[in-house]
PDB file of C-alpha atoms in Angstrom:
ATOM      1  CA  MET A  20      15.239 -63.463  60.133  1.00  0.00           C
ATOM      2  CA  LYS A  21      16.133 -61.266  56.967  1.00  0.00           C
ATOM      3  CA  LYS A  22      13.283 -59.092  59.104  1.00  0.00           C
ATOM      4  CA  ARG A  23      15.574 -58.758  61.742  1.00  0.00           C
ATOM      5  CA  ILE A  24      18.530 -57.967  59.439  1.00  0.00           C
ATOM      6  CA  PHE A  25      16.364 -55.758  57.668  1.00  0.00           C
ATOM      7  CA  ARG A  26      15.977 -54.012  61.245  1.00  0.00           C
ATOM      8  CA  ILE A  27      19.601 -53.890  62.113  1.00  0.00           C
ATOM      9  CA  THR A  28      20.829 -52.606  59.083  1.00  0.00           C
ATOM     10  CA  GLY A  29      17.893 -49.642  59.645  1.00  0.00           C
ATOM     11  CA  LEU A  30      19.434 -49.134  63.230  1.00  0.00           C
ATOM     12  CA  LEU A  31      22.554 -48.574  61.902  1.00  0.00           C
ATOM     13  CA  PHE A  32      21.369 -45.538  59.359  1.00  0.00           C
ATOM     14  CA  LEU A  33      19.228 -44.038  61.496  1.00  0.00           C
ATOM     15  CA  PHE A  34      22.062 -43.938  64.280  1.00  0.00           C
ATOM     16  CA  ILE A  35      24.003 -42.820  61.570  1.00  0.00           C
ATOM     17  CA  ALA A  36      21.120 -39.999  60.596  1.00  0.00           C
ATOM     18  CA  ILE A  37      21.032 -39.131  64.042  1.00  0.00           C
ATOM     19  CA  ALA A  38      24.492 -38.214  64.178  1.00  0.00           C
ATOM     20  CA  GLY A  39      23.625 -35.456  61.750  1.00  0.00           C
ATOM     21  CA  LEU A  40      23.279 -32.355  63.832  1.00  0.00           C
ATOM     22  CA  MET A  41      26.533 -30.270  65.957  1.00  0.00           C
ATOM     23  CA  ALA A  42      28.465 -27.110  65.919  1.00  0.00           C
ATOM     24  CA  CYS A  43      32.038 -26.330  67.069  1.00  0.00           C
ATOM     25  CA  GLY A  44      35.240 -25.230  64.890  1.00  0.00           C
ATOM     26  CA  ASN A  45      38.221 -26.607  63.125  1.00  0.00           C
ATOM     27  CA  GLU A  46      38.743 -29.878  62.350  1.00  0.00           C
ATOM     28  CA  GLU A  47      37.409 -32.290  65.036  1.00  0.00           C
ATOM     29  CA  THR A  48      37.013 -35.901  65.470  1.00  0.00           C
ATOM     30  CA  VAL A  49      34.524 -37.244  68.372  1.00  0.00           C
ATOM     31  CA  THR A  50      34.295 -40.911  69.011  1.00  0.00           C
ATOM     32  CA  LEU A  51      31.352 -41.997  71.016  1.00  0.00           C
ATOM     33  CA  GLN A  52      29.962 -45.587  72.391  1.00  0.00           C
ATOM     34  CA  GLY A  53      26.827 -47.302  73.567  1.00  0.00           C
ATOM     35  CA  GLU A  54      24.912 -50.744  73.582  1.00  0.00           C
ATOM     36  CA  GLN A  55      21.819 -50.675  71.524  1.00  0.00           C
ATOM     37  CA  MET A  56      19.394 -53.518  71.671  1.00  0.00           C
ATOM     38  CA  GLY A  57      22.194 -56.081  72.482  1.00  0.00           C
ATOM     39  CA  MET A  58      24.716 -54.539  70.519  1.00  0.00           C
ATOM     40  CA  THR A  59      28.107 -52.205  70.991  1.00  0.00           C
ATOM     41  CA  MET A  60      28.030 -49.604  69.080  1.00  0.00           C
ATOM     42  CA  GLU A  61      31.023 -47.529  68.643  1.00  0.00           C
ATOM     43  CA  VAL A  62      30.696 -43.928  66.458  1.00  0.00           C
ATOM     44  CA  THR A  63      33.150 -41.707  64.936  1.00  0.00           C
ATOM     45  CA  MET A  64      32.284 -38.568  63.414  1.00  0.00           C
ATOM     46  CA  ASP A  65      34.788 -36.333  61.638  1.00  0.00           C
ATOM     47  CA  ALA A  66      33.814 -32.439  60.922  1.00  0.00           C
ATOM     48  CA  LYS A  67      34.857 -28.916  60.500  1.00  0.00           C
ATOM     49  CA  ASP A  68      33.866 -26.159  62.057  1.00  0.00           C
ATOM     50  CA  ASP A  69      30.638 -28.016  63.561  1.00  0.00           C
ATOM     51  CA  GLU A  70      29.967 -29.323  59.742  1.00  0.00           C
ATOM     52  CA  MET A  71      30.199 -32.867  59.913  1.00  0.00           C
ATOM     53  CA  THR A  72      32.070 -34.072  56.956  1.00  0.00           C
ATOM     54  CA  LYS A  73      32.123 -38.174  57.605  1.00  0.00           C
ATOM     55  CA  GLN A  74      30.383 -40.730  60.093  1.00  0.00           C
ATOM     56  CA  THR A  75      31.502 -43.991  60.671  1.00  0.00           C
ATOM     57  CA  VAL A  76      29.495 -46.852  63.037  1.00  0.00           C
ATOM     58  CA  LYS A  77      31.068 -49.870  63.914  1.00  0.00           C
ATOM     59  CA  ALA A  78      28.345 -52.315  65.777  1.00  0.00           C
ATOM     60  CA  ASN A  79      29.550 -55.550  67.019  1.00  0.00           C
ATOM     61  CA  ILE A  80      26.678 -58.102  66.697  1.00  0.00           C
ATOM     62  CA  PRO A  81      26.291 -60.984  68.547  1.00  0.00           C
ATOM     63  CA  TYR A  82      25.941 -64.343  66.192  1.00  0.00           C
ATOM     64  CA  SER A  83      22.766 -65.116  68.289  1.00  0.00           C
ATOM     65  CA  MET A  84      21.455 -61.733  66.788  1.00  0.00           C
ATOM     66  CA  VAL A  85      21.261 -62.949  63.188  1.00  0.00           C
ATOM     67  CA  GLY A  86      20.319 -66.419  63.674  1.00  0.00           C
ATOM     68  CA  ALA A  87      23.878 -67.985  63.669  1.00  0.00           C
ATOM     69  CA  ALA A  88      25.287 -70.440  66.172  1.00  0.00           C
ATOM     70  CA  SER A  89      28.687 -70.306  65.033  1.00  0.00           C
ATOM     71  CA  GLN A  90      31.521 -68.000  63.254  1.00  0.00           C
ATOM     72  CA  GLU A  91      31.254 -70.524  60.383  1.00  0.00           C
ATOM     73  CA  GLU A  92      27.395 -70.279  60.430  1.00  0.00           C
ATOM     74  CA  ALA A  93      27.312 -66.804  59.951  1.00  0.00           C
ATOM     75  CA  GLU A  94      30.162 -66.935  57.194  1.00  0.00           C
ATOM     76  CA  SER A  95      27.763 -69.152  55.424  1.00  0.00           C
ATOM     77  CA  MET A  96      25.481 -66.468  55.431  1.00  0.00           C
ATOM     78  CA  ASP A  97      27.181 -63.617  54.091  1.00  0.00           C
ATOM     79  CA  GLU A  98      25.358 -63.350  50.679  1.00  0.00           C
ATOM     80  CA  LEU A  99      22.434 -62.448  52.736  1.00  0.00           C
ATOM     81  CA  PHE A 100      23.912 -60.082  54.920  1.00  0.00           C
ATOM     82  CA  ARG A 101      25.332 -58.144  51.650  1.00  0.00           C
ATOM     83  CA  SER A 102      22.585 -58.270  50.013  1.00  0.00           C
ATOM     84  CA  GLU A 103      20.760 -55.751  52.566  1.00  0.00           C
ATOM     85  CA  PHE A 104      23.366 -53.226  51.402  1.00  0.00           C
ATOM     86  CA  GLU A 105      22.829 -53.654  47.811  1.00  0.00           C
ATOM     87  CA  PRO A 106      20.737 -50.717  46.995  1.00  0.00           C
ATOM     88  CA  PHE A 107      23.555 -48.290  48.989  1.00  0.00           C
ATOM     89  CA  GLU A 108      26.185 -49.212  47.024  1.00  0.00           C
ATOM     90  CA  ASP A 109      26.170 -47.214  43.763  1.00  0.00           C
ATOM     91  CA  ILE A 110      25.837 -44.511  46.009  1.00  0.00           C
ATOM     92  CA  ASP A 111      28.984 -42.789  46.367  1.00  0.00           C
ATOM     93  CA  GLY A 112      30.418 -41.626  49.588  1.00  0.00           C
ATOM     94  CA  ILE A 113      29.312 -44.720  51.299  1.00  0.00           C
ATOM     95  CA  GLU A 114      31.533 -47.838  52.389  1.00  0.00           C
ATOM     96  CA  PHE A 115      30.618 -51.068  54.201  1.00  0.00           C
ATOM     97  CA  ASP A 116      32.457 -53.894  55.295  1.00  0.00           C
ATOM     98  CA  LEU A 117      31.522 -57.269  57.115  1.00  0.00           C
ATOM     99  CA  ASP A 118      34.323 -59.225  59.859  1.00  0.00           C
ATOM    100  CA  TYR A 119      33.506 -62.332  61.398  1.00  0.00           C
ATOM    101  CA  GLY A 120      34.986 -62.520  64.811  1.00  0.00           C
ATOM    102  CA  GLU A 121      34.796 -65.802  67.157  1.00  0.00           C
ATOM    103  CA  GLU A 122      31.932 -64.769  68.701  1.00  0.00           C
ATOM    104  CA  GLU A 123      30.003 -61.433  66.611  1.00  0.00           C
ATOM    105  CA  LEU A 124      29.671 -60.178  63.278  1.00  0.00           C
ATOM    106  CA  THR A 125      31.075 -56.409  62.874  1.00  0.00           C
ATOM    107  CA  GLN A 126      29.477 -54.355  60.872  1.00  0.00           C
ATOM    108  CA  THR A 127      30.753 -51.154  59.180  1.00  0.00           C
ATOM    109  CA  ILE A 128      29.196 -48.313  57.595  1.00  0.00           C
ATOM    110  CA  SER A 129      31.146 -45.190  56.717  1.00  0.00           C
ATOM    111  CA  VAL A 130      29.222 -42.117  55.153  1.00  0.00           C
ATOM    112  CA  ASP A 131      31.398 -39.295  53.538  1.00  0.00           C
ATOM    113  CA  LEU A 132      29.168 -36.292  54.192  1.00  0.00           C
ATOM    114  CA  THR A 133      31.074 -34.287  51.534  1.00  0.00           C
ATOM    115  CA  VAL A 134      30.102 -36.861  48.621  1.00  0.00           C
ATOM    116  CA  ALA A 135      27.030 -38.676  49.360  1.00  0.00           C
ATOM    117  CA  ASP A 136      23.393 -37.049  48.378  1.00  0.00           C
ATOM    118  CA  ILE A 137      21.588 -37.486  51.095  1.00  0.00           C
ATOM    119  CA  GLU A 138      18.386 -36.943  49.280  1.00  0.00           C
ATOM    120  CA  GLU A 139      19.796 -39.891  47.451  1.00  0.00           C
ATOM    121  CA  ILE A 140      20.526 -42.176  50.554  1.00  0.00           C
ATOM    122  CA  ASN A 141      16.930 -41.252  52.165  1.00  0.00           C
ATOM    123  CA  SER A 142      14.917 -42.498  49.047  1.00  0.00           C
ATOM    124  CA  ILE A 143      16.224 -45.893  49.841  1.00  0.00           C
ATOM    125  CA  PRO A 144      13.868 -47.784  51.944  1.00  0.00           C
ATOM    126  CA  GLY A 145      14.877 -48.295  55.917  1.00  0.00           C
ATOM    127  CA  ALA A 146      17.654 -45.348  55.693  1.00  0.00           C
ATOM    128  CA  SER A 147      16.649 -41.840  57.685  1.00  0.00           C
ATOM    129  CA  PHE A 148      19.262 -38.950  57.457  1.00  0.00           C
ATOM    130  CA  PRO A 149      18.021 -35.818  59.294  1.00  0.00           C
ATOM    131  CA  ASP A 150      16.958 -33.267  57.053  1.00  0.00           C
ATOM    132  CA  THR A 151      19.787 -30.526  57.109  1.00  0.00           C
ATOM    133  CA  GLY A 152      16.751 -27.679  56.790  1.00  0.00           C
ATOM    134  CA  ASP A 153      18.330 -23.859  56.549  1.00  0.00           C
ATOM    135  CA  ASP A 154      21.867 -24.806  58.020  1.00  0.00           C
ATOM    136  CA  GLU A 155      22.328 -26.860  54.764  1.00  0.00           C
ATOM    137  CA  TYR A 156      24.978 -29.097  56.919  1.00  0.00           C
ATOM    138  CA  ILE A 157      25.087 -31.613  60.296  1.00  0.00           C
ATOM    139  CA  SER A 158      25.832 -30.191  62.832  1.00  0.00           C
ATOM    140  CA  LEU A 159      28.498 -32.586  64.951  1.00  0.00           C
ATOM    141  CA  GLU A 160      27.356 -30.774  68.190  1.00  0.00           C
ATOM    142  CA  GLU A 161      23.820 -31.352  67.866  1.00  0.00           C
ATOM    143  CA  THR A 162      24.679 -34.919  66.598  1.00  0.00           C
ATOM    144  CA  VAL A 163      26.821 -35.791  69.848  1.00  0.00           C
ATOM    145  CA  SER A 164      24.232 -34.213  72.147  1.00  0.00           C
ATOM    146  CA  ASP A 165      21.326 -36.658  70.325  1.00  0.00           C
ATOM    147  CA  PHE A 166      23.733 -39.880  70.998  1.00  0.00           C
ATOM    148  CA  GLU A 167      23.949 -39.193  74.191  1.00  0.00           C
ATOM    149  CA  GLU A 168      20.661 -39.001  74.712  1.00  0.00           C
ATOM    150  CA  GLN A 169      20.344 -42.409  73.392  1.00  0.00           C
ATOM    151  CA  GLY A 170      22.802 -43.280  76.048  1.00  0.00           C
ATOM    152  CA  PHE A 171      26.122 -43.206  74.390  1.00  0.00           C
ATOM    153  CA  GLU A 172      28.873 -41.580  76.097  1.00  0.00           C
ATOM    154  CA  VAL A 173      32.160 -39.730  74.327  1.00  0.00           C
ATOM    155  CA  VAL A 174      35.033 -41.607  74.789  1.00  0.00           C
ATOM    156  CA  GLU A 175      37.349 -39.689  72.405  1.00  0.00           C
ATOM    157  CA  GLU A 176      37.189 -35.915  71.422  1.00  0.00           C
TER     158      GLU A 176
END
């Protein structure tokens, strides 16, 4: 079960990483929704002049995916779920939250790209933000395109 939780957490960070590439103008917020591995996900990206400044991934995970039969059982596993984020606790710019609903766990991970050090994040096993290369920033336009290729749909621009 811990392996499944680690994979889910890794997937969330992968989606955050994929969200690292798009170019526009001024300040902009784009929200996408999609389903991956039985989870419904909402990805919100903020950018200024195509440079992503923040990304938030909200994943609704059915309790059956984490081996829990009920909200109470999932809540009793809270320490295990939170332990998956321990490596990220000391990194500036990363926030996470868990919320236990009646039928699913909602996991929210937010990365402030104006503060967070991508190299530091990528040094943690399971995390994989894209290399910014010569651009020195993550493009909103390219990131949205990457998410659309993964089956996500833009729901708000």
